[in-house]
Short mmCIF file of C-alpha atoms in Angstrom, two decimals:
data_model
loop_
_atom_site.label_atom_id
_atom_site.label_comp_id
_atom_site.label_asym_id
_atom_site.label_seq_id
_atom_site.Cartn_x
_atom_site.Cartn_y
_atom_site.Cartn_z
CA UNK A 14 221.00 -76.31 107.99
CA UNK A 15 223.61 -73.84 106.68
CA UNK A 16 221.94 -70.98 108.57
CA UNK A 17 221.91 -73.00 111.80
CA UNK A 18 225.57 -73.87 111.39
CA UNK A 19 226.43 -70.22 110.66
CA UNK A 20 224.62 -69.06 113.81
CA UNK A 21 226.31 -71.72 115.91
CA UNK A 22 229.69 -70.81 114.48
CA UNK A 23 229.13 -67.10 115.20
CA UNK A 24 228.13 -67.82 118.79
CA UNK A 25 231.08 -70.09 119.30
CA UNK A 26 233.58 -67.63 117.83
CA UNK A 27 232.46 -64.89 120.20
CA UNK A 28 232.53 -67.15 123.26
CA UNK A 29 235.68 -69.26 122.98
CA UNK A 30 239.33 -69.01 122.14
CA UNK A 31 240.34 -70.25 118.71
CA UNK A 32 241.68 -73.61 119.96
CA UNK A 33 238.34 -74.43 121.63
CA UNK A 34 236.30 -73.33 118.61
CA UNK A 35 237.22 -76.29 116.45
CA UNK A 36 236.41 -78.87 119.14
CA UNK A 37 233.10 -77.24 120.06
CA UNK A 38 232.10 -76.73 116.44
CA UNK A 39 232.86 -80.36 115.60
CA UNK A 40 230.66 -81.51 118.51
CA UNK A 41 227.79 -79.20 117.53
CA UNK A 42 227.94 -80.25 113.87
CA UNK A 43 228.05 -83.94 114.82
CA UNK A 44 225.04 -83.44 117.11
CA UNK A 45 223.03 -81.83 114.31
CA UNK A 46 224.06 -84.52 111.82
CA UNK A 47 223.14 -87.31 114.26
CA UNK A 48 219.68 -85.87 114.89
CA UNK A 49 218.84 -85.27 111.24
CA UNK A 50 220.33 -88.50 109.85
CA UNK A 51 218.51 -90.89 112.20
CA UNK A 52 216.68 -93.66 110.39
CA UNK A 53 215.26 -96.79 112.02
CA UNK A 54 216.93 -100.01 110.98
CA UNK A 55 214.90 -102.12 108.54
CA UNK A 56 212.51 -104.65 110.02
CA UNK A 57 214.05 -108.11 110.33
CA UNK A 58 211.39 -110.25 111.97
CA UNK A 59 212.72 -113.02 114.18
CA UNK A 60 210.48 -115.77 115.51
CA UNK A 61 210.27 -118.34 118.25
CA UNK A 62 207.14 -120.44 117.79
CA UNK A 63 204.17 -118.04 117.80
CA UNK A 64 206.27 -115.15 119.18
CA UNK A 65 207.90 -112.58 116.87
CA UNK A 66 209.78 -109.30 117.31
CA UNK A 67 210.41 -106.84 114.51
CA UNK A 68 214.18 -106.34 114.80
CA UNK A 69 217.30 -107.77 116.37
CA UNK A 70 218.80 -104.33 117.16
CA UNK A 71 217.10 -101.24 118.50
CA UNK A 72 218.16 -97.67 119.21
CA UNK A 73 217.60 -96.07 122.60
CA UNK A 74 214.08 -94.63 122.45
CA UNK A 75 212.69 -97.19 119.99
CA UNK A 76 209.77 -99.35 120.98
CA UNK A 77 210.25 -103.12 120.85
CA UNK A 78 207.19 -104.48 119.05
CA UNK A 79 206.05 -108.08 119.55
CA UNK A 80 203.41 -110.06 117.67
CA UNK A 81 201.99 -113.28 119.09
CA UNK A 82 200.01 -115.37 116.59
CA UNK A 83 198.80 -118.93 116.76
CA UNK A 84 199.08 -119.80 120.44
CA UNK A 85 197.68 -123.29 120.97
CA UNK A 86 194.75 -123.76 123.35
CA UNK A 87 196.89 -125.42 126.02
CA UNK A 88 199.86 -123.02 125.82
CA UNK A 89 200.08 -120.98 128.98
CA UNK A 90 202.99 -119.19 130.61
CA UNK A 91 204.72 -115.86 130.68
CA UNK A 92 207.15 -113.88 128.61
CA UNK A 93 210.02 -112.66 130.77
CA UNK A 94 211.77 -109.57 129.44
CA UNK A 95 215.37 -109.96 130.55
CA UNK A 96 217.50 -106.83 130.74
CA UNK A 97 221.29 -106.76 130.98
CA UNK A 98 222.75 -106.51 134.47
CA UNK A 99 226.37 -106.65 133.29
CA UNK A 100 228.34 -108.32 130.49
CA UNK A 101 227.42 -111.84 131.63
CA UNK A 102 224.16 -111.62 133.60
CA UNK A 103 220.56 -110.57 133.04
CA UNK A 104 217.53 -110.23 135.28
CA UNK A 105 213.76 -110.02 134.79
CA UNK A 106 212.68 -106.48 134.01
CA UNK A 107 209.02 -107.29 133.29
CA UNK A 108 206.74 -110.28 132.63
CA UNK A 109 203.75 -110.63 130.33
CA UNK A 110 201.40 -113.57 130.95
CA UNK A 111 199.83 -115.48 128.06
CA UNK A 112 197.13 -118.15 127.85
CA UNK A 113 196.16 -119.69 124.51
CA UNK A 114 192.79 -120.75 125.98
CA UNK A 115 191.91 -117.06 126.44
CA UNK A 116 193.69 -115.45 123.47
CA UNK A 117 195.49 -117.15 120.61
CA UNK A 118 196.99 -113.89 119.35
CA UNK A 119 197.89 -110.46 120.65
CA UNK A 120 200.41 -107.65 120.12
CA UNK A 121 202.34 -105.56 122.60
CA UNK A 122 205.30 -103.22 122.76
CA UNK A 123 207.63 -101.93 125.42
CA UNK A 124 210.21 -99.17 125.57
CA UNK A 125 213.04 -99.22 128.06
CA UNK A 126 213.79 -95.61 129.00
CA UNK A 127 215.71 -93.73 131.64
CA UNK A 128 213.70 -93.76 134.85
CA UNK A 129 214.49 -94.19 138.54
CA UNK A 130 211.36 -96.30 138.95
CA UNK A 131 212.30 -98.59 136.06
CA UNK A 132 215.85 -98.96 137.37
CA UNK A 133 217.48 -97.32 134.35
CA UNK A 134 219.67 -94.54 135.72
CA UNK A 135 221.48 -93.86 132.43
CA UNK A 136 221.72 -95.16 128.88
CA UNK A 137 224.44 -97.54 130.09
CA UNK A 138 221.70 -99.44 131.95
CA UNK A 139 219.67 -99.80 128.74
CA UNK A 140 222.34 -100.71 126.20
CA UNK A 141 223.33 -104.33 125.73
CA UNK A 142 221.90 -107.78 125.07
CA UNK A 143 218.27 -108.32 126.05
CA UNK A 144 216.27 -111.56 125.87
CA UNK A 145 212.68 -112.70 125.78
CA UNK A 146 212.21 -115.99 127.64
CA UNK A 147 208.99 -117.94 127.12
CA UNK A 148 208.33 -119.64 130.46
CA UNK A 149 206.00 -122.64 130.36
CA UNK A 150 207.04 -123.52 126.78
CA UNK A 151 209.91 -125.17 124.95
CA UNK A 152 210.35 -122.23 122.56
CA UNK A 153 213.88 -120.86 122.34
CA UNK A 154 214.63 -117.38 123.65
CA UNK A 155 214.61 -114.36 121.37
CA UNK A 156 217.66 -112.16 121.84
CA UNK A 157 218.02 -108.55 120.72
CA UNK A 158 220.37 -105.68 121.38
CA UNK A 159 219.90 -102.07 122.29
CA UNK A 160 222.73 -100.06 120.77
CA UNK A 161 224.17 -96.62 121.48
CA UNK A 162 222.09 -95.05 118.67
CA UNK A 163 219.48 -92.63 120.04
CA UNK A 164 216.13 -91.64 118.56
CA UNK A 165 216.03 -87.82 118.26
CA UNK A 166 214.07 -86.27 121.11
CA UNK A 167 214.81 -89.12 123.53
CA UNK A 168 215.85 -87.94 126.99
CA UNK A 169 219.30 -89.38 127.74
CA UNK A 170 220.13 -87.39 130.87
CA UNK A 171 221.06 -89.62 133.86
CA UNK A 172 218.54 -89.57 136.72
CA UNK A 173 220.30 -91.41 139.56
#
């Protein structure tokens, strides 16, 4: 890490005036620290009937993992994944059907990521409060947030 910082500092000193060096160096050091200090948050399972997710907050680039165990034979519906539209509204991003008569348990994961096709032009479209709504049941919603933290190696460049 010291060698990398020394190389970066040498490059910066030869390219910029002294007043710009401190700002650029601070940004480069912070970038290196952020990438090497990333650790996933601990698992904090939250449940709604037979539906469970492994955390209540995720970083950009983390997969949201869901476990479904113990669906009753007559339970049938769909899980609507609601993404934030703005500070007060959400809309359906994806839906996963379920039918306890066919499967009483299953697992799945999803990962919102920047993509024109998915409708996520930048990380601003991903961050915020998300919800899982269990249509066809009386189970309460499961809410979770996607924060500004970023998993190293995740592409965060805007596409739209």
